[in-house]
Amino acid sequence: MTRRAFPIMAGLLSAMVSCGASAALITVDPDSFPAGTILNGAFSGVTLTAVGDNLENSNVLSAPSPFASTGTKVFADTDGASPTSWGNGSFSYLRADFAVVATTILLDFVADSIDDCNPFLRAFDSSDNLLDSVSAGCLSFGQGVTLSVSASNIAYITASWDDVDRVYNGALDNLRIEVVGAAIPEPGTLALLGIGLAGLGASLRRK
């Protein structure tokens, strides 16, 4: 390869690097589905699971609730007594697994009775190591809070109410996930790549 070809190749490499990883925000919200819809695999790249002591199965459902932080529906489990209320004596929690690396997770917690306390959001890597954890104190009836966890390699999160004393409970809604994936080259970058290749070919033919 000639020396004149090196600047062209450097430009092409720079264009390709600019098309590297980028962040995207995925919103996982039950409002988009009719009541009773099973949401476990309803969102691309995200798997939802209900985990708990006395659940009939691991299904996560869309259910109407006056305690929705957005729209009219919240996440529900298969506890027949109070499926839209996560926690309390019949303990349950929401788990979300991600098909690609996630970096920031946000989830809304809403108190559905008087003085619901200790909502928790935790992030783990693929080896089940705890990466980040955040909680809040007591919320009054109908009060909501958005909890957020961040790390460079989140594989899944768990969301719960009072998983220590198992006294309090509340609603979960509006999961937002920032994930990292490969960006698709923009049309302008592809055009630049074509021009660069043409220039490289012409330069080589002159030598």
PDB file of C-alpha atoms in Angstrom:
ATOM      1  CA  MET A   1       0.000   0.000   0.000  1.00  0.00           C
ATOM      2  CA  THR A   2       1.332   3.473  -0.887  1.00  0.00           C
ATOM      3  CA  ARG A   3       1.828   6.283   1.604  1.00  0.00           C
ATOM      4  CA  ARG A   4      -0.913   8.288  -0.107  1.00  0.00           C
ATOM      5  CA  ALA A   5      -3.360   5.543   0.725  1.00  0.00           C
ATOM      6  CA  PHE A   6      -2.777   5.804   4.488  1.00  0.00           C
ATOM      7  CA  PRO A   7      -4.674   9.107   5.048  1.00  0.00           C
ATOM      8  CA  ILE A   8      -7.653   7.680   3.188  1.00  0.00           C
ATOM      9  CA  MET A   9      -7.608   4.501   5.255  1.00  0.00           C
ATOM     10  CA  ALA A  10      -7.324   6.551   8.444  1.00  0.00           C
ATOM     11  CA  GLY A  11     -10.432   8.481   7.446  1.00  0.00           C
ATOM     12  CA  LEU A  12     -12.324   5.277   6.776  1.00  0.00           C
ATOM     13  CA  LEU A  13     -11.323   3.817  10.134  1.00  0.00           C
ATOM     14  CA  SER A  14     -12.410   6.996  11.893  1.00  0.00           C
ATOM     15  CA  ALA A  15     -15.824   6.798  10.221  1.00  0.00           C
ATOM     16  CA  MET A  16     -16.210   3.159  11.235  1.00  0.00           C
ATOM     17  CA  VAL A  17     -15.265   3.889  14.857  1.00  0.00           C
ATOM     18  CA  SER A  18     -17.914   6.607  14.999  1.00  0.00           C
ATOM     19  CA  CYS A  19     -20.463   3.866  14.281  1.00  0.00           C
ATOM     20  CA  GLY A  20     -19.618   1.940  17.441  1.00  0.00           C
ATOM     21  CA  ALA A  21     -21.734   1.302  20.510  1.00  0.00           C
ATOM     22  CA  SER A  22     -24.631   3.599  21.321  1.00  0.00           C
ATOM     23  CA  ALA A  23     -27.203   3.775  24.080  1.00  0.00           C
ATOM     24  CA  ALA A  24     -30.918   3.235  23.631  1.00  0.00           C
ATOM     25  CA  LEU A  25     -33.808   3.596  26.071  1.00  0.00           C
ATOM     26  CA  ILE A  26     -36.353   0.766  26.291  1.00  0.00           C
ATOM     27  CA  THR A  27     -39.669   1.484  28.020  1.00  0.00           C
ATOM     28  CA  VAL A  28     -41.465  -1.508  29.514  1.00  0.00           C
ATOM     29  CA  ASP A  29     -44.949  -0.379  30.539  1.00  0.00           C
ATOM     30  CA  PRO A  30     -48.125  -2.459  31.026  1.00  0.00           C
ATOM     31  CA  ASP A  31     -50.349   0.295  29.622  1.00  0.00           C
ATOM     32  CA  SER A  32     -49.718  -0.925  26.076  1.00  0.00           C
ATOM     33  CA  PHE A  33     -51.535  -4.218  26.708  1.00  0.00           C
ATOM     34  CA  PRO A  34     -55.091  -5.281  27.621  1.00  0.00           C
ATOM     35  CA  ALA A  35     -55.697  -6.215  31.250  1.00  0.00           C
ATOM     36  CA  GLY A  36     -54.650  -9.776  32.008  1.00  0.00           C
ATOM     37  CA  THR A  37     -52.019  -9.969  29.274  1.00  0.00           C
ATOM     38  CA  ILE A  38     -48.965 -12.042  30.222  1.00  0.00           C
ATOM     39  CA  LEU A  39     -45.959  -9.757  29.840  1.00  0.00           C
ATOM     40  CA  ASN A  40     -43.075 -12.179  30.505  1.00  0.00           C
ATOM     41  CA  GLY A  41     -41.808 -12.093  26.913  1.00  0.00           C
ATOM     42  CA  ALA A  42     -43.863  -9.228  25.526  1.00  0.00           C
ATOM     43  CA  PHE A  43     -40.945  -6.781  25.225  1.00  0.00           C
ATOM     44  CA  SER A  44     -38.014  -7.336  22.889  1.00  0.00           C
ATOM     45  CA  GLY A  45     -34.773  -7.848  24.791  1.00  0.00           C
ATOM     46  CA  VAL A  46     -36.451  -7.958  28.219  1.00  0.00           C
ATOM     47  CA  THR A  47     -37.824 -10.961  30.120  1.00  0.00           C
ATOM     48  CA  LEU A  48     -40.099 -10.311  33.096  1.00  0.00           C
ATOM     49  CA  THR A  49     -40.602 -12.849  35.892  1.00  0.00           C
ATOM     50  CA  ALA A  50     -42.643 -12.861  39.093  1.00  0.00           C
ATOM     51  CA  VAL A  51     -40.804 -14.552  41.969  1.00  0.00           C
ATOM     52  CA  GLY A  52     -42.247 -15.232  45.395  1.00  0.00           C
ATOM     53  CA  ASP A  53     -43.399 -17.527  48.168  1.00  0.00           C
ATOM     54  CA  ASN A  54     -46.964 -18.393  47.204  1.00  0.00           C
ATOM     55  CA  LEU A  55     -47.332 -17.502  43.548  1.00  0.00           C
ATOM     56  CA  GLU A  56     -49.217 -19.843  41.217  1.00  0.00           C
ATOM     57  CA  ASN A  57     -46.587 -19.308  38.513  1.00  0.00           C
ATOM     58  CA  SER A  58     -43.959 -16.832  37.376  1.00  0.00           C
ATOM     59  CA  ASN A  59     -46.225 -14.776  35.130  1.00  0.00           C
ATOM     60  CA  VAL A  60     -46.162 -10.985  35.165  1.00  0.00           C
ATOM     61  CA  LEU A  61     -49.467  -9.491  34.039  1.00  0.00           C
ATOM     62  CA  SER A  62     -50.908  -6.170  32.982  1.00  0.00           C
ATOM     63  CA  ALA A  63     -53.607  -5.104  35.452  1.00  0.00           C
ATOM     64  CA  PRO A  64     -55.710  -1.963  35.969  1.00  0.00           C
ATOM     65  CA  SER A  65     -54.920  -0.011  39.120  1.00  0.00           C
ATOM     66  CA  PRO A  66     -55.636   3.450  40.540  1.00  0.00           C
ATOM     67  CA  PHE A  67     -52.001   3.489  41.662  1.00  0.00           C
ATOM     68  CA  ALA A  68     -50.449   3.479  38.178  1.00  0.00           C
ATOM     69  CA  SER A  69     -47.699   6.071  37.815  1.00  0.00           C
ATOM     70  CA  THR A  70     -48.425   6.300  34.075  1.00  0.00           C
ATOM     71  CA  GLY A  71     -51.688   5.455  32.332  1.00  0.00           C
ATOM     72  CA  THR A  72     -54.082   3.107  34.108  1.00  0.00           C
ATOM     73  CA  LYS A  73     -52.238  -0.216  34.492  1.00  0.00           C
ATOM     74  CA  VAL A  74     -49.439  -1.631  36.648  1.00  0.00           C
ATOM     75  CA  PHE A  75     -47.424  -4.843  36.771  1.00  0.00           C
ATOM     76  CA  ALA A  76     -49.238  -7.681  38.536  1.00  0.00           C
ATOM     77  CA  ASP A  77     -48.249 -11.155  39.701  1.00  0.00           C
ATOM     78  CA  THR A  78     -50.361 -14.303  40.126  1.00  0.00           C
ATOM     79  CA  ASP A  79     -51.252 -13.774  43.787  1.00  0.00           C
ATOM     80  CA  GLY A  80     -55.044 -14.016  43.718  1.00  0.00           C
ATOM     81  CA  ALA A  81     -55.539 -11.913  46.863  1.00  0.00           C
ATOM     82  CA  SER A  82     -53.791  -8.723  45.686  1.00  0.00           C
ATOM     83  CA  PRO A  83     -51.957  -9.288  42.398  1.00  0.00           C
ATOM     84  CA  THR A  84     -51.089  -5.627  41.844  1.00  0.00           C
ATOM     85  CA  SER A  85     -49.490  -5.270  45.275  1.00  0.00           C
ATOM     86  CA  TRP A  86     -45.943  -6.623  45.495  1.00  0.00           C
ATOM     87  CA  GLY A  87     -44.595  -7.579  48.898  1.00  0.00           C
ATOM     88  CA  ASN A  88     -46.282  -8.054  52.301  1.00  0.00           C
ATOM     89  CA  GLY A  89     -46.650 -11.437  54.074  1.00  0.00           C
ATOM     90  CA  SER A  90     -47.052 -13.391  50.834  1.00  0.00           C
ATOM     91  CA  PHE A  91     -43.798 -11.983  49.530  1.00  0.00           C
ATOM     92  CA  SER A  92     -43.265 -11.426  45.811  1.00  0.00           C
ATOM     93  CA  TYR A  93     -40.852  -9.432  43.705  1.00  0.00           C
ATOM     94  CA  LEU A  94     -40.420  -8.466  40.078  1.00  0.00           C
ATOM     95  CA  ARG A  95     -37.354  -9.617  38.134  1.00  0.00           C
ATOM     96  CA  ALA A  96     -36.313  -8.268  34.725  1.00  0.00           C
ATOM     97  CA  ASP A  97     -33.538  -9.932  32.680  1.00  0.00           C
ATOM     98  CA  PHE A  98     -31.891  -8.142  29.747  1.00  0.00           C
ATOM     99  CA  ALA A  99     -30.677  -9.680  26.492  1.00  0.00           C
ATOM    100  CA  VAL A 100     -28.020  -6.983  26.070  1.00  0.00           C
ATOM    101  CA  VAL A 101     -25.945  -5.009  28.554  1.00  0.00           C
ATOM    102  CA  ALA A 102     -27.979  -2.478  30.519  1.00  0.00           C
ATOM    103  CA  THR A 103     -26.413   0.524  32.239  1.00  0.00           C
ATOM    104  CA  THR A 104     -29.261   2.383  33.961  1.00  0.00           C
ATOM    105  CA  ILE A 105     -32.619   1.129  35.224  1.00  0.00           C
ATOM    106  CA  LEU A 106     -35.526   3.234  36.487  1.00  0.00           C
ATOM    107  CA  LEU A 107     -38.754   1.926  38.015  1.00  0.00           C
ATOM    108  CA  ASP A 108     -41.731   3.629  39.656  1.00  0.00           C
ATOM    109  CA  PHE A 109     -42.930   2.474  43.099  1.00  0.00           C
ATOM    110  CA  VAL A 110     -46.340   3.652  44.380  1.00  0.00           C
ATOM    111  CA  ALA A 111     -47.763   3.147  47.879  1.00  0.00           C
ATOM    112  CA  ASP A 112     -51.219   1.555  47.719  1.00  0.00           C
ATOM    113  CA  SER A 113     -51.980   1.729  51.446  1.00  0.00           C
ATOM    114  CA  ILE A 114     -51.092   3.969  54.381  1.00  0.00           C
ATOM    115  CA  ASP A 115     -47.367   4.293  55.068  1.00  0.00           C
ATOM    116  CA  ASP A 116     -45.905   1.684  52.725  1.00  0.00           C
ATOM    117  CA  CYS A 117     -42.187   1.494  53.389  1.00  0.00           C
ATOM    118  CA  ASN A 118     -38.894   0.161  52.062  1.00  0.00           C
ATOM    119  CA  PRO A 119     -39.161  -0.161  48.288  1.00  0.00           C
ATOM    120  CA  PHE A 120     -35.969  -1.690  46.890  1.00  0.00           C
ATOM    121  CA  LEU A 121     -34.387  -1.778  43.439  1.00  0.00           C
ATOM    122  CA  ARG A 122     -31.267  -3.923  42.937  1.00  0.00           C
ATOM    123  CA  ALA A 123     -29.011  -4.538  39.928  1.00  0.00           C
ATOM    124  CA  PHE A 124     -26.943  -7.694  39.322  1.00  0.00           C
ATOM    125  CA  ASP A 125     -24.438  -8.929  36.773  1.00  0.00           C
ATOM    126  CA  SER A 126     -24.656 -12.271  34.961  1.00  0.00           C
ATOM    127  CA  SER A 127     -22.808 -13.988  37.852  1.00  0.00           C
ATOM    128  CA  ASP A 128     -25.429 -12.795  40.378  1.00  0.00           C
ATOM    129  CA  ASN A 129     -23.092 -10.220  41.920  1.00  0.00           C
ATOM    130  CA  LEU A 130     -24.892  -7.218  43.380  1.00  0.00           C
ATOM    131  CA  LEU A 131     -23.806  -4.121  41.427  1.00  0.00           C
ATOM    132  CA  ASP A 132     -26.040  -1.395  42.833  1.00  0.00           C
ATOM    133  CA  SER A 133     -28.922  -1.087  45.267  1.00  0.00           C
ATOM    134  CA  VAL A 134     -31.247   1.766  46.189  1.00  0.00           C
ATOM    135  CA  SER A 135     -34.221   2.073  48.513  1.00  0.00           C
ATOM    136  CA  ALA A 136     -36.592   4.646  49.932  1.00  0.00           C
ATOM    137  CA  GLY A 137     -38.311   5.194  53.263  1.00  0.00           C
ATOM    138  CA  CYS A 138     -42.041   5.325  53.928  1.00  0.00           C
ATOM    139  CA  LEU A 139     -44.492   6.679  51.360  1.00  0.00           C
ATOM    140  CA  SER A 140     -47.979   7.944  52.133  1.00  0.00           C
ATOM    141  CA  PHE A 141     -51.111   6.589  50.460  1.00  0.00           C
ATOM    142  CA  GLY A 142     -50.880   7.076  46.675  1.00  0.00           C
ATOM    143  CA  GLN A 143     -47.413   8.622  46.848  1.00  0.00           C
ATOM    144  CA  GLY A 144     -44.862   7.434  44.288  1.00  0.00           C
ATOM    145  CA  VAL A 145     -41.099   7.449  43.918  1.00  0.00           C
ATOM    146  CA  THR A 146     -38.795   6.611  41.024  1.00  0.00           C
ATOM    147  CA  LEU A 147     -35.782   4.515  42.002  1.00  0.00           C
ATOM    148  CA  SER A 148     -32.734   4.221  39.755  1.00  0.00           C
ATOM    149  CA  VAL A 149     -29.690   1.920  39.667  1.00  0.00           C
ATOM    150  CA  SER A 150     -26.633   2.232  37.427  1.00  0.00           C
ATOM    151  CA  ALA A 151     -23.627   0.080  36.517  1.00  0.00           C
ATOM    152  CA  SER A 152     -21.651  -0.778  33.392  1.00  0.00           C
ATOM    153  CA  ASN A 153     -22.847  -4.371  33.007  1.00  0.00           C
ATOM    154  CA  ILE A 154     -26.318  -4.960  34.439  1.00  0.00           C
ATOM    155  CA  ALA A 155     -27.748  -8.368  33.474  1.00  0.00           C
ATOM    156  CA  TYR A 156     -30.941  -8.212  35.544  1.00  0.00           C
ATOM    157  CA  ILE A 157     -32.732  -6.302  38.288  1.00  0.00           C
ATOM    158  CA  THR A 158     -35.109  -7.173  41.094  1.00  0.00           C
ATOM    159  CA  ALA A 159     -37.771  -4.869  42.512  1.00  0.00           C
ATOM    160  CA  SER A 160     -39.482  -5.450  45.840  1.00  0.00           C
ATOM    161  CA  TRP A 161     -41.262  -3.867  48.769  1.00  0.00           C
ATOM    162  CA  ASP A 162     -39.945  -4.534  52.270  1.00  0.00           C
ATOM    163  CA  ASP A 163     -38.144  -7.823  51.632  1.00  0.00           C
ATOM    164  CA  VAL A 164     -36.691  -7.775  55.163  1.00  0.00           C
ATOM    165  CA  ASP A 165     -39.709  -7.514  57.494  1.00  0.00           C
ATOM    166  CA  ARG A 166     -42.302  -8.365  54.802  1.00  0.00           C
ATOM    167  CA  VAL A 167     -44.862  -6.016  56.280  1.00  0.00           C
ATOM    168  CA  TYR A 168     -45.334  -3.414  53.561  1.00  0.00           C
ATOM    169  CA  ASN A 169     -46.366  -3.647  49.928  1.00  0.00           C
ATOM    170  CA  GLY A 170     -47.045  -1.479  46.903  1.00  0.00           C
ATOM    171  CA  ALA A 171     -47.415  -1.138  43.149  1.00  0.00           C
ATOM    172  CA  LEU A 172     -44.708  -1.323  40.453  1.00  0.00           C
ATOM    173  CA  ASP A 173     -44.977   0.492  37.133  1.00  0.00           C
ATOM    174  CA  ASN A 174     -43.144   2.049  34.171  1.00  0.00           C
ATOM    175  CA  LEU A 175     -39.789   0.254  33.866  1.00  0.00           C
ATOM    176  CA  ARG A 176     -37.164   2.132  31.818  1.00  0.00           C
ATOM    177  CA  ILE A 177     -33.926   0.500  30.707  1.00  0.00           C
ATOM    178  CA  GLU A 178     -30.904   2.113  29.085  1.00  0.00           C
ATOM    179  CA  VAL A 179     -29.072  -0.543  27.091  1.00  0.00           C
ATOM    180  CA  VAL A 180     -25.863  -0.530  25.062  1.00  0.00           C
ATOM    181  CA  GLY A 181     -25.854  -2.036  21.587  1.00  0.00           C
ATOM    182  CA  ALA A 182     -24.137  -1.730  18.226  1.00  0.00           C
ATOM    183  CA  ALA A 183     -25.211   1.318  16.248  1.00  0.00           C
ATOM    184  CA  ILE A 184     -26.237   1.025  12.595  1.00  0.00           C
ATOM    185  CA  PRO A 185     -24.090   3.268  10.354  1.00  0.00           C
ATOM    186  CA  GLU A 186     -25.949   6.363   9.223  1.00  0.00           C
ATOM    187  CA  PRO A 187     -26.479   6.950   5.459  1.00  0.00           C
ATOM    188  CA  GLY A 188     -23.979   9.828   5.482  1.00  0.00           C
ATOM    189  CA  THR A 189     -21.323   7.577   6.977  1.00  0.00           C
ATOM    190  CA  LEU A 190     -21.983   4.899   4.352  1.00  0.00           C
ATOM    191  CA  ALA A 191     -21.625   7.525   1.606  1.00  0.00           C
ATOM    192  CA  LEU A 192     -18.330   8.677   3.108  1.00  0.00           C
ATOM    193  CA  LEU A 193     -17.144   5.091   3.209  1.00  0.00           C
ATOM    194  CA  GLY A 194     -17.985   4.646  -0.501  1.00  0.00           C
ATOM    195  CA  ILE A 195     -16.220   7.839  -1.499  1.00  0.00           C
ATOM    196  CA  GLY A 196     -13.177   6.858   0.501  1.00  0.00           C
ATOM    197  CA  LEU A 197     -13.001   3.451  -1.118  1.00  0.00           C
ATOM    198  CA  ALA A 198     -13.315   4.987  -4.571  1.00  0.00           C
ATOM    199  CA  GLY A 199     -10.532   7.447  -3.810  1.00  0.00           C
ATOM    200  CA  LEU A 200      -8.349   4.674  -2.471  1.00  0.00           C
ATOM    201  CA  GLY A 201      -8.880   2.653  -5.655  1.00  0.00           C
ATOM    202  CA  ALA A 202      -8.001   5.611  -7.871  1.00  0.00           C
ATOM    203  CA  SER A 203      -4.895   6.341  -5.848  1.00  0.00           C
ATOM    204  CA  LEU A 204      -3.696   2.780  -6.102  1.00  0.00           C
ATOM    205  CA  ARG A 205      -4.329   2.650  -9.880  1.00  0.00           C
ATOM    206  CA  ARG A 206      -2.114   5.732 -10.402  1.00  0.00           C
ATOM    207  CA  LYS A 207       0.799   3.956  -8.700  1.00  0.00           C
TER     208      LYS A 207
END
